[in-house]
Each structure stands twice: as structure tokens, then as C-alpha cells.
Amino acid sequence: MPIYMNNGATTWPKPECVARAMYDFLVDRGANVARGSASERDLHTLDLVFSCREELTDLLGGWRRDPRCAVFTSSVTESLNIVLKGFLRPGMTVLTSGMEHNAVLRPLRRLEERGVRLEVAPCDSEGFLPPEVFAEALDRARPDLAVLSHASNVCGTVQDLPALAALCRGAGTPLVADCAQTAGLIPLDAQGLGLAALCFTGHKGLMGPQGIGGVMFEPEFAKKVDWFVEGGTGSFSHLELHPEAMPDKFEAGTPNTPGIAGLLAALRWLRETGMDNVRAKEEATGAALLEGLLSLSGVVLYGRRRMDGRLPVFAVNFEGVDNGLLAGRLFEEFGVETRPGLHCAPLAHRTLGSWPEGSLRISPGYFTTESDVEITIRALRSILG
Ligand SMILES: Cc1ncc(COP(=O)(O)O)c(C=O)c1O
């Protein structure tokens, strides 16, 4: 069994119920959604998809707890593309931060080529966006939209989303949050925060499978977002034009129902286990790992040197050591899986001072044991000499 320290990329293993739910769906049920004859299997799929929207709406604080605001996509990358490319038009201004993942940055750079003005609010050397810096940027840029990641996938720094969202509300700027790293770990309330859209992915903290994600939309904002995939929705079949009703507007084509079955099982597992318990266990593991990492000679740790205000996602380098070769040796000699390099976030590495070499990312998860942490630290000590 490998020592899995790459939960920042995807959580693994998943709770057993996730794979079982997907297997059961494919083997015993497997009907397409809203594209059948109201057989028992058809109704089961309808119920499954609706129940998953309901769970997401509860967990993420969907607007007026209306499950129609929860749109399924294949990933948070697709979610962000839908929102950003569907809302921003030439001549508009968008504000983001210096800690974004390429899932935000690349669509924005593309939009910039098409005439959207892009402004980047700088973060400090720990990857934190001070609300006063953001306030100044909002004031200066007067953006039509702001998009921010809630927590860094590189170094785990968590932004003060309530303060940043309050500033956006005050400025009348719709805010889109990339909650890829925080959904399922930090309580979220899309309506309470006044978010225009909360983008999430199913396969990280939500503990679901890969290939399923979504957007929790504020309904009035959703009306202003154009859609770019049109086709069958299993609804309004008499119309030759794509329907604008939610969530059908953004869900053309057969959805990933096995993925939704897995995600629903994962969300129920999360509710039964308790997000607080998941977070507390991850914090304890993270604290032990952080202490171990800081005890190693020549370590450079990016981001916070304490557990508050961060997730257990650690970015490190060791003086004179190539992080790619180190990751290779950790796995080959000790079975420890990590992720070296730039983590799809070149701008974040520039902010943190780890450009262009990147860093070694070590990210334990809910199923990481004390012994996994000890082995990882021992392995690093042994390789570093
Ligand atoms: C902050 C952040 N945004 C976006 C993504 C992209 O996630 P996905 O590949 O599931 O679309 C990730 C994944 O690492 C992430 O951490």
C-alpha cells in the first residue's frame, strides 16, 4: 500500500460507500436521467440526481435552498470556464488574485486576448490576500466581476472569504469563488456570503469520484451567464432552441450519473462523519507533519508556518535538492506519493517565491495515519542525509 500524500490533487482512498454506490448504479439501475418511460429505474435516477443537488445545496448554502441552483459539470475547471466565459464580454474588467490555479488564470488570459481587462490583486509572501489590499484593488479597478480561490492548492493558505465577499458586496461586484480545495473541509454558505457563483469539484474534499463537479449559482447572476453547450436536456423537447430554465441551461447532454451516484454517497458519508470531525482529524495530522517538516535541515516551507489559516497542504524545498528527483526517490525507495513542480499554478509560485523550480507538495488527507506521517518524515530525513 503506498503512503498517499497527494490529497491536494485528489483525495484517496475514498470512503468505501462511494465505489459501491457507483457499482450499484451501473449494475442494478443505470437509467439515463429524464430520458426514459417513468419506469422504476428511471424514477430512481431522477431521485438520485435531485437528492445530490439537495445535498449540495444544504452543504454549500445554495440560494433559498433551491436545488435548481446546483448545476453539475465535469470538474471545477469546467465550472469556472462556464461562469467566466459565459459572463465576461469584451470591454469588461475582471479582478483576481496572485494565487490562482490555471483553472482560473487560463480562461482569464484567453478572455484578455478577446478584450476583457484583467487586474490581479497581489498576495503576500504566504499567499494571503489581505482584505485591505483587495479593497484597494476593487476601488481602483472597479471590476464587473471578481474571481478568487478560497484556498491555495500549492501551499494551503486559506483566504478570508467572509471579508473579501463583504467587500465585493459593498462594491456591488459579483464574486465567483473557486472552492476546489475547501468544499467539504471548511463550512461554506454561498447565499450568506452573497456569492454570485461557488465553483466546486467532487473529487477532493467532497470525497467523491473524479469527473463530477459543479456550480452553485445565485439565480439572478445565472440569468446573466451565457451558455456555450447546447443539446438535449431531457426537458422542453418541443423547443428547437436551448431552454434557459435552471439547471438545464448549463447541463446539455447526458450527465455523469455514475459520478453523481458516487458523489451523493460521498456527501452522505461526509454528513454522517461530520465535516468538523474530518477537519479536526486532518488538522491533527497536518500539525504532526508540519512539525516534522520544520525539523528537517535545509527546509524552505512556503506559506504559513502554523496550522491556523491553512489547509494541510504543504509546499517545501530543500536547499540544493531538486524537488522532482526528491519526489521520485520518495516513491521509489519508500512508497511515498507526493507532487513536485508547479502544481498548475505558476502565478502562485511566483507569489510564493518558488518560481520557476516549483516545490514538493505534501498533502495528507482524512485517511492518512500517524504512521504515514512518521514514515514520510523518516524517508525525507534518510534521503536528505
Ligand atoms: C484551487 C484549485 N482550482 C482548480 C482546480 C482544478 O480542479 P479540477 O481538475 O477538478 O477541475 C484545482 C485542482 O487542483 C484546485 O486546487
Coordinates of N, CA and C in Angstrom, one line a residue, residues 158-260:
V158 N -5.5 29.8 3.3 CA -6.9 30.0 3.2 C -7.2 31.5 3.2
Q159 N -7.9 32.0 2.2 CA -8.2 33.4 2.2 C -9.4 33.7 3.2
D160 N -9.4 35.0 3.6 CA -10.5 35.4 4.5 C -11.8 35.7 3.6
L161 N -12.4 34.6 3.2 CA -13.5 34.7 2.2 C -14.7 35.6 2.7
P162 N -15.0 35.5 4.0 CA -16.1 36.4 4.5 C -15.8 37.9 4.3
A163 N -14.5 38.2 4.6 CA -14.1 39.6 4.5 C -14.1 40.1 3.0
L164 N -13.5 39.2 2.2 CA -13.4 39.5 0.7 C -14.8 39.6 0.1
A165 N -15.7 38.7 0.5 CA -17.1 38.7 0.0 C -17.8 39.9 0.4
A166 N -17.6 40.4 1.7 CA -18.2 41.6 2.2 C -17.8 42.8 1.4
L167 N -16.5 42.8 1.0 CA -16.0 44.0 0.2 C -16.7 44.0 -1.2
C168 N -16.8 42.8 -1.7 CA -17.5 42.7 -3.1 C -18.9 43.1 -3.0
R169 N -19.6 42.7 -1.9 CA -21.0 43.1 -1.8 C -21.1 44.6 -1.7
G170 N -20.2 45.2 -0.9 CA -20.2 46.6 -0.7 C -19.9 47.4 -2.0
A171 N -19.1 46.8 -2.9 CA -18.7 47.4 -4.1 C -19.7 47.1 -5.2
G172 N -20.7 46.2 -4.9 CA -21.6 45.7 -5.9 C -21.0 44.9 -7.0
T173 N -19.9 44.2 -6.7 CA -19.2 43.4 -7.7 C -19.5 41.9 -7.4
P174 N -20.0 41.2 -8.4 CA -20.3 39.8 -8.2 C -19.0 39.0 -8.0
L175 N -19.0 38.1 -7.0 CA -17.8 37.4 -6.7 C -18.0 35.9 -7.0
V176 N -17.1 35.3 -7.7 CA -17.0 33.9 -8.0 C -15.9 33.3 -7.2
A177 N -16.3 32.2 -6.4 CA -15.3 31.6 -5.6 C -14.9 30.2 -6.1
D178 N -13.6 30.0 -6.2 CA -13.1 28.6 -6.6 C -12.8 27.9 -5.3
C179 N -13.8 27.0 -5.0 CA -13.7 26.3 -3.7 C -13.2 24.9 -3.8
A180 N -12.4 24.7 -4.9 CA -11.9 23.3 -5.2 C -11.2 22.7 -3.9
Q181 N -10.4 23.4 -3.2 CA -9.7 22.9 -2.1 C -10.5 22.9 -0.8
T182 N -11.5 23.7 -0.7 CA -12.2 23.9 0.6 C -13.5 23.2 0.8
A183 N -14.2 23.0 -0.3 CA -15.6 22.3 -0.2 C -15.4 21.0 0.5
G184 N -16.2 20.8 1.5 CA -16.1 19.5 2.3 C -15.2 19.6 3.5
L185 N -14.4 20.7 3.6 CA -13.5 20.9 4.7 C -13.8 22.1 5.5
I186 N -14.2 23.2 4.8 CA -14.5 24.4 5.5 C -16.0 24.7 5.3
P187 N -16.7 25.1 6.3 CA -18.2 25.4 6.1 C -18.3 26.5 5.1
L188 N -19.2 26.3 4.1 CA -19.4 27.3 3.1 C -20.9 27.7 3.1
D189 N -21.2 29.0 2.8 CA -22.6 29.4 2.7 C -22.7 30.4 1.6
A190 N -22.9 29.9 0.4 CA -23.0 30.7 -0.8 C -23.9 31.9 -0.7
Q191 N -25.1 31.6 -0.1 CA -26.1 32.7 0.0 C -25.7 33.7 1.1
G192 N -25.2 33.2 2.2 CA -24.8 34.0 3.3 C -23.7 35.0 2.9
L193 N -22.8 34.4 2.1 CA -21.6 35.3 1.7 C -22.0 36.2 0.5
G194 N -23.2 35.9 -0.1 CA -23.6 36.7 -1.2 C -22.8 36.4 -2.5
L195 N -22.3 35.1 -2.6 CA -21.5 34.8 -3.8 C -22.4 34.7 -5.1
A196 N -21.8 35.2 -6.2 CA -22.5 35.0 -7.5 C -22.5 33.6 -7.9
A197 N -21.4 32.9 -7.7 CA -21.2 31.5 -8.0 C -20.2 30.9 -7.2
L198 N -20.5 29.7 -6.7 CA -19.5 28.9 -5.9 C -19.1 27.7 -6.8
C199 N -17.9 27.6 -7.2 CA -17.5 26.5 -8.1 C -16.8 25.5 -7.2
F200 N -17.1 24.2 -7.5 CA -16.6 23.1 -6.7 C -16.2 21.9 -7.6
T201 N -15.5 21.0 -7.0 CA -15.1 19.8 -7.7 C -15.4 18.6 -6.8
G202 N -15.9 17.5 -7.3 CA -16.4 16.4 -6.4 C -15.3 15.5 -5.8
H203 N -14.1 15.6 -6.4 CA -13.1 14.5 -6.1 C -12.1 14.9 -5.1
K204 N -12.2 16.1 -4.5 CA -11.2 16.5 -3.4 C -11.9 16.3 -2.1
G205 N -12.1 17.4 -1.4 CA -12.6 17.4 0.0 C -14.1 16.8 0.0
L206 N -14.8 16.8 -1.1 CA -16.1 16.2 -1.1 C -16.1 14.7 -1.1
M207 N -14.9 14.2 -1.4 CA -14.6 12.7 -1.3 C -15.3 11.9 -2.4
G208 N -15.8 12.5 -3.4 CA -16.4 11.8 -4.5 C -15.4 11.4 -5.5
P209 N -16.0 10.8 -6.6 CA -15.1 10.4 -7.7 C -14.7 11.5 -8.6
Q210 N -13.7 11.2 -9.5 CA -13.3 12.2 -10.5 C -14.4 12.3 -11.6
G211 N -14.4 13.4 -12.2 CA -15.3 13.6 -13.4 C -16.7 14.2 -13.0
I212 N -16.8 14.7 -11.8 CA -18.0 15.4 -11.4 C -17.7 16.6 -10.6
G213 N -18.3 17.7 -10.9 CA -18.1 18.9 -10.2 C -19.4 19.8 -10.4
G214 N -19.3 21.1 -10.1 CA -20.5 21.9 -10.3 C -20.3 23.3 -10.0
V215 N -21.4 24.0 -10.1 CA -21.5 25.4 -9.7 C -22.8 25.6 -8.9
M216 N -22.7 26.3 -7.8 CA -23.8 26.7 -7.0 C -24.1 28.2 -7.4
F217 N -25.1 28.4 -8.2 CA -25.4 29.7 -8.8 C -26.3 30.6 -7.9
E218 N -26.1 31.9 -7.9 CA -27.1 32.8 -7.4 C -28.0 33.0 -8.6
P219 N -29.3 32.8 -8.4 CA -30.2 32.7 -9.6 C -30.2 33.9 -10.5
E220 N -30.1 35.1 -9.9 CA -30.1 36.3 -10.8 C -28.9 36.4 -11.6
F221 N -27.7 36.0 -11.0 CA -26.5 36.0 -11.7 C -26.5 35.0 -12.8
A222 N -27.1 33.8 -12.5 CA -27.1 32.7 -13.5 C -27.8 33.2 -14.8
K223 N -28.8 34.1 -14.7 CA -29.5 34.6 -15.8 C -28.6 35.4 -16.7
K224 N -27.5 36.0 -16.1 CA -26.6 36.8 -16.9 C -25.5 36.0 -17.6
V225 N -25.4 34.7 -17.3 CA -24.3 33.9 -17.8 C -24.8 33.2 -19.0
D226 N -24.1 33.4 -20.1 CA -24.5 32.8 -21.4 C -24.0 31.3 -21.3
W227 N -24.6 30.4 -22.1 CA -24.2 29.0 -22.1 C -23.6 28.7 -23.4
F228 N -22.6 27.8 -23.5 CA -22.0 27.5 -24.8 C -22.1 26.1 -25.2
V229 N -22.8 25.2 -24.5 CA -23.1 23.9 -25.0 C -24.6 23.7 -25.0
E230 N -25.1 23.4 -26.2 CA -26.5 23.2 -26.4 C -26.8 21.8 -26.9
G231 N -28.0 21.3 -26.5 CA -28.4 20.0 -27.0 C -29.5 19.5 -26.1
G232 N -29.6 18.2 -26.1 CA -30.7 17.5 -25.3 C -30.5 17.7 -23.8
T233 N -31.7 18.0 -23.2 CA -31.7 18.2 -21.7 C -32.7 17.2 -21.1
G234 N -33.4 16.4 -21.9 CA -34.4 15.6 -21.3 C -35.7 16.4 -20.9
S235 N -35.7 17.7 -21.3 CA -36.8 18.6 -20.9 C -37.1 19.5 -22.1
F236 N -38.2 20.1 -22.1 CA -38.6 21.1 -23.2 C -38.3 20.5 -24.6
S237 N -38.6 19.2 -24.8 CA -38.1 18.6 -26.1 C -38.8 19.3 -27.3
H238 N -39.9 20.0 -27.0 CA -40.6 20.6 -28.2 C -39.8 21.8 -28.7
L239 N -38.9 22.3 -27.9 CA -38.2 23.6 -28.3 C -37.0 23.2 -29.2
E240 N -36.8 24.0 -30.2 CA -35.6 23.8 -31.0 C -34.4 24.7 -30.5
L241 N -34.8 25.7 -29.6 CA -33.8 26.5 -29.0 C -33.5 25.9 -27.6
H242 N -32.3 26.0 -27.2 CA -31.9 25.5 -25.8 C -32.7 26.2 -24.7
P243 N -33.2 25.5 -23.7 CA -34.0 26.1 -22.7 C -33.1 26.9 -21.7
E244 N -33.7 28.0 -21.1 CA -33.0 28.8 -20.2 C -33.3 28.5 -18.7
A245 N -34.2 27.5 -18.5 CA -34.6 27.1 -17.2 C -33.4 26.5 -16.5
M246 N -33.3 26.7 -15.2 CA -32.2 26.1 -14.4 C -32.7 24.8 -13.9
P247 N -31.7 23.8 -13.8 CA -30.3 23.9 -14.2 C -30.0 23.4 -15.6
D248 N -31.1 23.2 -16.4 CA -31.0 22.6 -17.7 C -30.1 23.5 -18.6
K249 N -30.2 24.8 -18.4 CA -29.5 25.8 -19.2 C -28.0 25.4 -19.4
F250 N -27.4 24.9 -18.2 CA -26.0 24.6 -18.3 C -25.7 23.1 -18.3
E251 N -26.7 22.3 -18.6 CA -26.5 20.8 -18.5 C -26.9 20.1 -19.7
A252 N -26.5 20.6 -20.9 CA -26.9 19.9 -22.1 C -26.1 18.5 -22.2
G253 N -26.8 17.5 -22.7 CA -26.1 16.2 -22.9 C -26.3 15.3 -21.6
T254 N -26.1 14.0 -21.8 CA -26.2 13.1 -20.7 C -25.2 13.4 -19.6
P255 N -25.7 13.6 -18.4 CA -24.7 13.9 -17.3 C -24.0 12.6 -16.8
N256 N -23.0 12.9 -16.0 CA -22.2 11.7 -15.5 C -23.0 11.2 -14.3
T257 N -24.0 10.3 -14.6 CA -24.8 9.8 -13.5 C -24.1 8.8 -12.6
P258 N -23.2 8.0 -13.1 CA -22.4 7.2 -12.1 C -21.6 8.1 -11.1
G259 N -21.1 9.2 -11.7 CA -20.3 10.1 -10.9 C -21.2 10.8 -9.8
I260 N -22.5 11.1 -10.3 CA -23.4 11.7 -9.3 C -23.8 10.7 -8.2

